Short mmCIF file of C-alpha atoms in Angstrom, two decimals:
data_model
loop_
_atom_site.label_atom_id
_atom_site.label_comp_id
_atom_site.label_asym_id
_atom_site.label_seq_id
_atom_site.Cartn_x
_atom_site.Cartn_y
_atom_site.Cartn_z
CA UNK A 1 55.99 -4.43 -8.06
CA UNK A 2 52.35 -4.53 -6.94
CA UNK A 3 51.31 -3.83 -3.35
CA UNK A 4 51.42 -6.60 -0.75
CA UNK A 5 47.67 -6.37 -0.23
CA UNK A 6 47.01 -6.81 -3.96
CA UNK A 7 49.34 -9.81 -4.08
CA UNK A 8 47.09 -11.57 -1.59
CA UNK A 9 43.91 -10.48 -3.39
CA UNK A 10 45.24 -11.57 -6.77
CA UNK A 11 46.26 -14.97 -5.42
CA UNK A 12 42.85 -15.46 -3.84
CA UNK A 13 40.82 -14.11 -6.73
CA UNK A 14 37.17 -15.12 -6.99
CA UNK A 15 36.44 -18.77 -7.73
CA UNK A 16 33.24 -17.59 -9.44
CA UNK A 17 35.25 -15.39 -11.79
CA UNK A 18 37.58 -18.31 -12.47
CA UNK A 19 34.54 -20.43 -13.41
CA UNK A 20 33.35 -17.69 -15.74
CA UNK A 21 36.72 -17.47 -17.49
CA UNK A 22 36.96 -21.25 -17.77
CA UNK A 23 33.45 -21.39 -19.20
CA UNK A 24 34.49 -19.02 -21.98
CA UNK A 25 37.48 -21.23 -22.80
CA UNK A 26 35.28 -24.33 -22.86
CA UNK A 27 32.80 -22.56 -25.14
CA UNK A 28 35.62 -21.96 -27.63
CA UNK A 29 36.43 -25.67 -27.58
CA UNK A 30 32.99 -27.29 -27.44
CA UNK A 31 30.74 -24.55 -28.81
CA UNK A 32 28.87 -21.89 -26.85
CA UNK A 33 25.60 -23.80 -27.22
CA UNK A 34 27.09 -26.75 -25.32
CA UNK A 35 28.34 -24.87 -22.25
CA UNK A 36 25.89 -23.82 -19.51
CA UNK A 37 27.35 -20.98 -17.48
CA UNK A 38 26.07 -20.81 -13.89
CA UNK A 39 28.89 -18.60 -12.59
CA UNK A 40 28.34 -14.83 -12.60
CA UNK A 41 24.99 -13.39 -11.55
CA UNK A 42 24.21 -12.12 -15.05
CA UNK A 43 20.43 -11.86 -15.54
CA UNK A 44 19.08 -14.24 -18.20
CA UNK A 45 16.07 -11.97 -18.82
CA UNK A 46 16.37 -9.02 -21.21
CA UNK A 47 15.80 -5.47 -19.96
CA UNK A 48 12.25 -4.18 -20.48
CA UNK A 49 11.75 -2.40 -23.82
CA UNK A 50 11.05 0.92 -22.06
CA UNK A 51 14.76 1.13 -21.19
CA UNK A 52 15.77 1.32 -24.87
CA UNK A 53 12.90 3.71 -25.57
CA UNK A 54 13.98 5.99 -22.72
CA UNK A 55 17.61 5.99 -23.89
CA UNK A 56 16.60 7.01 -27.41
CA UNK A 57 14.14 9.66 -26.23
CA UNK A 58 16.65 11.22 -23.85
CA UNK A 59 19.43 11.26 -26.43
CA UNK A 60 17.11 12.77 -29.03
CA UNK A 61 15.51 15.44 -26.85
CA UNK A 62 17.69 16.46 -23.92
CA UNK A 63 20.66 18.83 -23.94
CA UNK A 64 23.82 16.75 -24.55
CA UNK A 65 25.69 18.91 -22.03
CA UNK A 66 23.25 17.69 -19.40
CA UNK A 67 22.97 14.06 -20.50
CA UNK A 68 26.72 13.58 -20.80
CA UNK A 69 27.92 16.13 -18.25
CA UNK A 70 28.79 16.38 -14.60
CA UNK A 71 26.21 17.10 -11.92
CA UNK A 72 26.13 17.19 -8.14
CA UNK A 73 28.15 14.20 -6.87
CA UNK A 74 24.97 12.81 -5.32
CA UNK A 75 23.26 12.75 -8.71
CA UNK A 76 20.65 14.69 -10.69
CA UNK A 77 18.23 16.35 -8.28
CA UNK A 78 15.16 15.53 -10.36
CA UNK A 79 16.05 11.83 -10.53
CA UNK A 80 16.68 11.63 -6.79
CA UNK A 81 13.33 13.30 -6.09
CA UNK A 82 11.56 10.81 -8.37
CA UNK A 83 13.20 7.84 -6.63
CA UNK A 84 12.29 9.22 -3.21
CA UNK A 85 8.67 9.72 -4.28
CA UNK A 86 8.53 6.18 -5.67
CA UNK A 87 9.85 4.71 -2.42
CA UNK A 88 7.37 6.77 -0.41
CA UNK A 89 4.49 5.46 -2.49
CA UNK A 90 5.62 1.83 -2.30
CA UNK A 91 6.79 1.61 1.31
CA UNK A 92 5.02 4.49 3.10
CA UNK A 93 8.35 6.18 3.82
CA UNK A 94 8.93 9.95 3.89
CA UNK A 95 12.13 10.48 1.93
CA UNK A 96 13.10 13.40 -0.28
CA UNK A 97 15.86 13.88 -2.80
CA UNK A 98 18.42 14.68 -0.10
CA UNK A 99 18.03 11.12 1.23
CA UNK A 100 19.07 9.57 -2.10
CA UNK A 101 22.63 9.31 -3.40
CA UNK A 102 23.04 7.86 -6.89
CA UNK A 103 25.81 5.25 -7.03
CA UNK A 104 27.79 3.10 -9.43
CA UNK A 105 25.67 0.04 -8.73
CA UNK A 106 25.20 -1.60 -5.35
CA UNK A 107 28.93 -2.39 -5.12
CA UNK A 108 29.79 1.27 -5.57
CA UNK A 109 27.18 2.19 -2.97
CA UNK A 110 28.60 -0.23 -0.40
CA UNK A 111 32.09 1.14 -0.94
CA UNK A 112 30.79 4.69 -0.52
CA UNK A 113 29.07 3.96 2.78
CA UNK A 114 31.99 1.86 4.05
CA UNK A 115 34.35 4.75 3.24
CA UNK A 116 31.96 7.09 5.03
CA UNK A 117 31.54 5.11 8.24
CA UNK A 118 34.55 2.84 8.77
CA UNK A 119 37.86 3.46 10.49
CA UNK A 120 40.75 0.97 10.30
CA UNK A 121 40.12 -2.08 12.55
CA UNK A 122 36.39 -1.37 12.77
CA UNK A 123 34.26 -4.46 12.28
CA UNK A 124 31.51 -5.26 9.78
CA UNK A 125 29.32 -8.20 10.82
CA UNK A 126 27.69 -10.30 8.09
CA UNK A 127 25.65 -13.51 8.16
CA UNK A 128 27.00 -16.66 6.50
CA UNK A 129 26.95 -17.58 3.68
CA UNK A 130 27.60 -14.20 2.10
CA UNK A 131 28.63 -12.57 -1.17
CA UNK A 132 32.41 -13.05 -1.19
CA UNK A 133 33.26 -9.50 -2.24
CA UNK A 134 31.95 -8.15 1.10
CA UNK A 135 35.25 -9.14 2.70
CA UNK A 136 37.22 -7.20 0.10
CA UNK A 137 35.00 -4.14 0.39
CA UNK A 138 35.60 -4.03 4.16
CA UNK A 139 39.34 -4.59 3.67
CA UNK A 140 39.47 -1.62 1.29
CA UNK A 141 39.14 0.61 4.36
CA UNK A 142 41.18 -1.44 6.83
CA UNK A 143 38.07 -2.91 8.42
CA UNK A 144 37.51 -6.53 9.45
CA UNK A 145 34.64 -8.73 8.31
CA UNK A 146 33.15 -10.82 11.13
CA UNK A 147 30.91 -13.78 10.22
CA UNK A 148 27.80 -14.49 12.30
CA UNK A 149 26.08 -17.83 11.93
CA UNK A 150 22.78 -18.89 10.45
CA UNK A 151 20.58 -21.93 10.97
CA UNK A 152 21.95 -24.57 8.61
CA UNK A 153 18.47 -25.84 7.73
CA UNK A 154 16.86 -22.46 6.95
CA UNK A 155 19.85 -20.10 6.59
CA UNK A 156 17.99 -17.56 8.74
CA UNK A 157 20.15 -15.50 11.13
CA UNK A 158 21.26 -17.03 14.41
CA UNK A 159 20.28 -14.16 16.69
CA UNK A 160 22.21 -15.49 19.69
CA UNK A 161 25.38 -15.78 17.61
CA UNK A 162 24.82 -12.24 16.33
CA UNK A 163 24.79 -11.03 19.94
CA UNK A 164 28.07 -12.85 20.57
CA UNK A 165 29.78 -11.51 17.45
CA UNK A 166 28.98 -7.83 18.01
CA UNK A 167 31.75 -6.05 19.89
CA UNK A 168 32.74 -2.51 20.79
CA UNK A 169 34.49 -2.42 17.39
CA UNK A 170 31.31 -3.23 15.45
CA UNK A 171 30.31 -0.33 13.24
CA UNK A 172 28.05 -2.01 10.66
CA UNK A 173 25.82 -5.05 10.34
CA UNK A 174 25.51 -5.84 6.63
CA UNK A 175 22.49 -7.88 5.54
CA UNK A 176 21.44 -9.12 2.11
CA UNK A 177 17.80 -10.09 1.63
CA UNK A 178 16.76 -11.68 -0.70
CA UNK A 179 20.06 -13.39 -0.12
CA UNK A 180 22.92 -14.22 -2.45
CA UNK A 181 23.62 -17.18 -2.44
CA UNK A 182 20.73 -18.88 -0.56
CA UNK A 183 17.68 -17.04 -1.94
CA UNK A 184 16.34 -16.69 1.62
CA UNK A 185 14.19 -13.65 2.50
CA UNK A 186 14.23 -12.25 6.06
CA UNK A 187 10.73 -11.78 7.49
CA UNK A 188 9.66 -8.73 9.47
CA UNK A 189 9.94 -10.76 12.68
CA UNK A 190 13.53 -11.72 11.91
CA UNK A 191 14.41 -8.10 11.12
CA UNK A 192 12.75 -6.94 14.35
CA UNK A 193 14.86 -9.42 16.31
CA UNK A 194 17.98 -8.09 14.58
CA UNK A 195 16.92 -4.51 15.34
CA UNK A 196 16.47 -5.31 19.03
CA UNK A 197 20.01 -6.70 19.23
CA UNK A 198 21.46 -3.66 17.47
CA UNK A 199 19.63 -1.21 19.76
CA UNK A 200 20.77 -3.05 22.87
CA UNK A 201 24.36 -3.32 21.71
CA UNK A 202 24.45 0.32 20.57
CA UNK A 203 23.30 1.33 24.05
CA UNK A 204 25.79 -1.03 25.71
CA UNK A 205 28.77 0.34 23.77
CA UNK A 206 27.59 3.95 23.64
CA UNK A 207 27.85 4.25 19.84
CA UNK A 208 25.44 3.63 16.96
CA UNK A 209 25.67 0.38 15.02
CA UNK A 210 24.40 0.95 11.49
CA UNK A 211 22.38 -1.65 9.61
CA UNK A 212 23.29 -1.63 5.91
CA UNK A 213 20.77 -3.52 3.79
CA UNK A 214 22.16 -4.60 0.41
CA UNK A 215 19.08 -5.06 -1.81
CA UNK A 216 19.88 -5.75 -5.48
CA UNK A 217 17.42 -8.68 -5.49
CA UNK A 218 14.47 -6.93 -3.82
CA UNK A 219 12.18 -7.27 -6.84
CA UNK A 220 13.08 -10.92 -7.57
CA UNK A 221 10.78 -12.80 -5.18
CA UNK A 222 8.33 -15.67 -5.61
CA UNK A 223 5.24 -17.32 -4.11
CA UNK A 224 3.83 -14.00 -2.91
CA UNK A 225 6.74 -13.39 -0.50
CA UNK A 226 7.13 -9.79 0.68
CA UNK A 227 10.47 -8.13 1.42
CA UNK A 228 10.04 -5.71 4.37
CA UNK A 229 11.51 -2.24 3.97
CA UNK A 230 14.03 -2.08 6.77
CA UNK A 231 14.11 1.68 7.42
CA UNK A 232 10.72 1.32 9.12
CA UNK A 233 12.05 -1.35 11.48
CA UNK A 234 15.42 0.02 12.59
CA UNK A 235 16.16 3.74 12.71
CA UNK A 236 19.88 3.48 11.86
CA UNK A 237 19.32 1.70 8.53
CA UNK A 238 21.02 2.55 5.23
CA UNK A 239 19.74 0.87 2.07
CA UNK A 240 21.87 0.06 -0.96
CA UNK A 241 19.96 -0.67 -4.17
CA UNK A 242 20.90 -1.58 -7.73
CA UNK A 243 19.00 -1.89 -11.00
CA UNK A 244 21.40 -4.62 -12.15
CA UNK A 245 18.93 -7.43 -11.46
CA UNK A 246 15.55 -5.69 -11.25
CA UNK A 247 15.95 -4.21 -14.75
CA UNK A 248 18.68 -6.55 -16.07
CA UNK A 249 21.28 -3.76 -16.31
CA UNK A 250 24.39 -5.10 -14.51
CA UNK A 251 26.84 -3.58 -16.97
CA UNK A 252 25.30 -0.11 -16.76
CA UNK A 253 26.40 0.24 -13.11
CA UNK A 254 23.50 2.24 -11.72
CA UNK A 255 22.00 2.20 -8.23
CA UNK A 256 21.54 4.36 -5.16
CA UNK A 257 21.93 4.66 -1.41
CA UNK A 258 19.07 5.64 0.89
CA UNK A 259 20.34 7.77 3.79
CA UNK A 260 17.33 8.51 6.03
CA UNK A 261 17.08 11.60 8.21
CA UNK A 262 16.58 9.29 11.22
CA UNK A 263 20.22 8.17 11.14
CA UNK A 264 22.43 9.20 14.02
CA UNK A 265 24.49 11.98 12.44
CA UNK A 266 22.35 11.99 9.29
CA UNK A 267 23.49 15.32 7.87
CA UNK A 268 27.14 14.56 8.47
CA UNK A 269 26.75 11.11 6.90
CA UNK A 270 24.99 12.50 3.82
CA UNK A 271 27.68 15.14 3.32
CA UNK A 272 30.50 12.62 3.80
CA UNK A 273 28.92 10.07 1.45
CA UNK A 274 28.65 12.78 -1.21
CA UNK A 275 32.38 13.41 -0.88
CA UNK A 276 33.21 9.68 -0.74
CA UNK A 277 31.40 9.20 -4.05
CA UNK A 278 33.83 11.68 -5.58
CA UNK A 279 37.12 10.75 -3.95
CA UNK A 280 36.72 7.01 -4.52
CA UNK A 281 36.97 7.86 -8.20
CA UNK A 282 33.35 7.33 -9.20
CA UNK A 283 32.82 11.15 -9.16
CA UNK A 284 29.14 10.52 -9.92
CA UNK A 285 26.94 7.70 -11.17
CA UNK A 286 26.65 7.41 -15.00
CA UNK A 287 24.69 10.47 -16.12
CA UNK A 288 22.73 8.94 -19.00
CA UNK A 289 21.62 5.97 -16.89
CA UNK A 290 20.49 8.26 -14.08
CA UNK A 291 18.16 9.99 -16.54
CA UNK A 292 16.96 6.65 -17.93
CA UNK A 293 16.15 5.32 -14.47
CA UNK A 294 14.21 8.50 -13.72
CA UNK A 295 11.89 7.63 -16.61
CA UNK A 296 11.59 3.88 -15.86
CA UNK A 297 10.83 3.63 -12.15
CA UNK A 298 7.66 1.63 -12.81
CA UNK A 299 9.36 -0.81 -15.21
CA UNK A 300 10.09 -4.43 -14.32
CA UNK A 301 11.41 -7.65 -15.83
CA UNK A 302 9.43 -10.88 -16.20
CA UNK A 303 10.27 -12.74 -12.99
CA UNK A 304 8.13 -15.65 -14.20
CA UNK A 305 11.13 -16.82 -16.23
CA UNK A 306 13.30 -16.91 -13.11
CA UNK A 307 10.51 -18.66 -11.22
CA UNK A 308 10.28 -21.41 -13.85
CA UNK A 309 14.06 -21.91 -13.69
CA UNK A 310 13.94 -21.96 -9.88
CA UNK A 311 11.27 -24.65 -9.80
CA UNK A 312 12.96 -26.79 -12.45
CA UNK A 313 16.39 -26.66 -10.80
CA UNK A 314 15.17 -27.04 -7.23
CA UNK A 315 12.72 -29.86 -7.86
CA UNK A 316 15.17 -31.73 -10.09
CA UNK A 317 18.04 -31.48 -7.63
CA UNK A 318 15.83 -32.61 -4.74
CA UNK A 319 14.63 -35.57 -6.81
CA UNK A 320 18.27 -36.55 -7.40
CA UNK A 321 18.87 -36.64 -3.65
CA UNK A 322 20.51 -33.29 -3.07
CA UNK A 323 19.71 -31.03 -0.08
CA UNK A 324 18.83 -27.40 -0.74
CA UNK A 325 16.72 -24.66 0.84
CA UNK A 326 13.89 -23.68 -1.52
CA UNK A 327 14.83 -20.12 -2.51
CA UNK A 328 12.21 -17.41 -1.94
CA UNK A 329 14.03 -14.80 -3.99
CA UNK A 330 17.04 -13.91 -6.17
CA UNK A 331 18.19 -16.47 -8.75
CA UNK A 332 20.54 -18.77 -6.85
CA UNK A 333 20.41 -22.17 -5.17
CA UNK A 334 22.78 -23.06 -2.32
CA UNK A 335 23.18 -26.80 -2.65
CA UNK A 336 24.83 -29.24 -0.25
CA UNK A 337 27.25 -31.54 -2.05
CA UNK A 338 27.42 -35.32 -1.54
CA UNK A 339 31.13 -34.92 -0.85
CA UNK A 340 32.57 -33.25 2.25
CA UNK A 341 35.16 -31.48 0.09
CA UNK A 342 33.35 -29.05 -2.21
CA UNK A 343 36.39 -28.59 -4.43
CA UNK A 344 36.73 -32.33 -5.02
CA UNK A 345 33.02 -32.54 -5.78
CA UNK A 346 33.32 -29.70 -8.31
CA UNK A 347 36.31 -31.36 -9.94
CA UNK A 348 34.42 -34.64 -10.27
CA UNK A 349 31.33 -32.91 -11.66
CA UNK A 350 33.44 -31.10 -14.25
#
């Protein structure tokens, strides 16, 4: 018999995953070329060619015991130093290798930091709408996800509702910008307003509230929009990053956490996250992909393809009478249906 918690999770499994599985079945019936799969966030752009070149070069030239072996749980020191230097150059930060922990994608990174910071019944606040797995990640550690509202026209955070939703049990505010599923990017002003609330509430409750910024879509932005680097705005910020979207490598499961020295309890958090990476069963991020990333930090995918898709989908849907916020980043649209019941609308569309 499976656990009671897994019974509930299995029964309520992701609708997006169900769409993906159904799409595969339909492709078998009608032909793959006749089924358009808009379910999973799989990049439609190929990885840059330097990724393949780096893989071949590393396999041909580096010691197999290194490329395929264990290392410090936090990752290869040289790769972490390279990532820190790259961030410093791009965002005027002052990180070093000790501030970087290599993770099994952004999802692995979030689970590591949740395991590090959360006690049972602690609360993680998140703005709606949000990536559905956030609730499961919090539940993994007995924590509770609390939803704070957003403006329904812009999907920007409702700061007053954030103030109401933070309690003495709040341990983390989790943000995602550029956002999945709305494509909205939080401006510096919005982030400063969030930071002010967190400082005031931390002082009120006598304990730090950590801001965790989940950033797999940071590089996928359009129309000259800039994504502020949050560690310069709020001192208790932890950044989770993934190369799944920025380099089209979702299946390679490679990313990192940024754990700044400015964090309350920084050294303790870094040490605990290192251990969490191991005891959650990841042990370490994939060794070959760590080395590949270390050689490809300046690589990028062609976001022009995503931009063309964004414009086509958005402008077409608007012309048909739908309501949708024009996405500034990522590769999603969050569309209002004509029907009050979204499931009935989906059934009719299918």
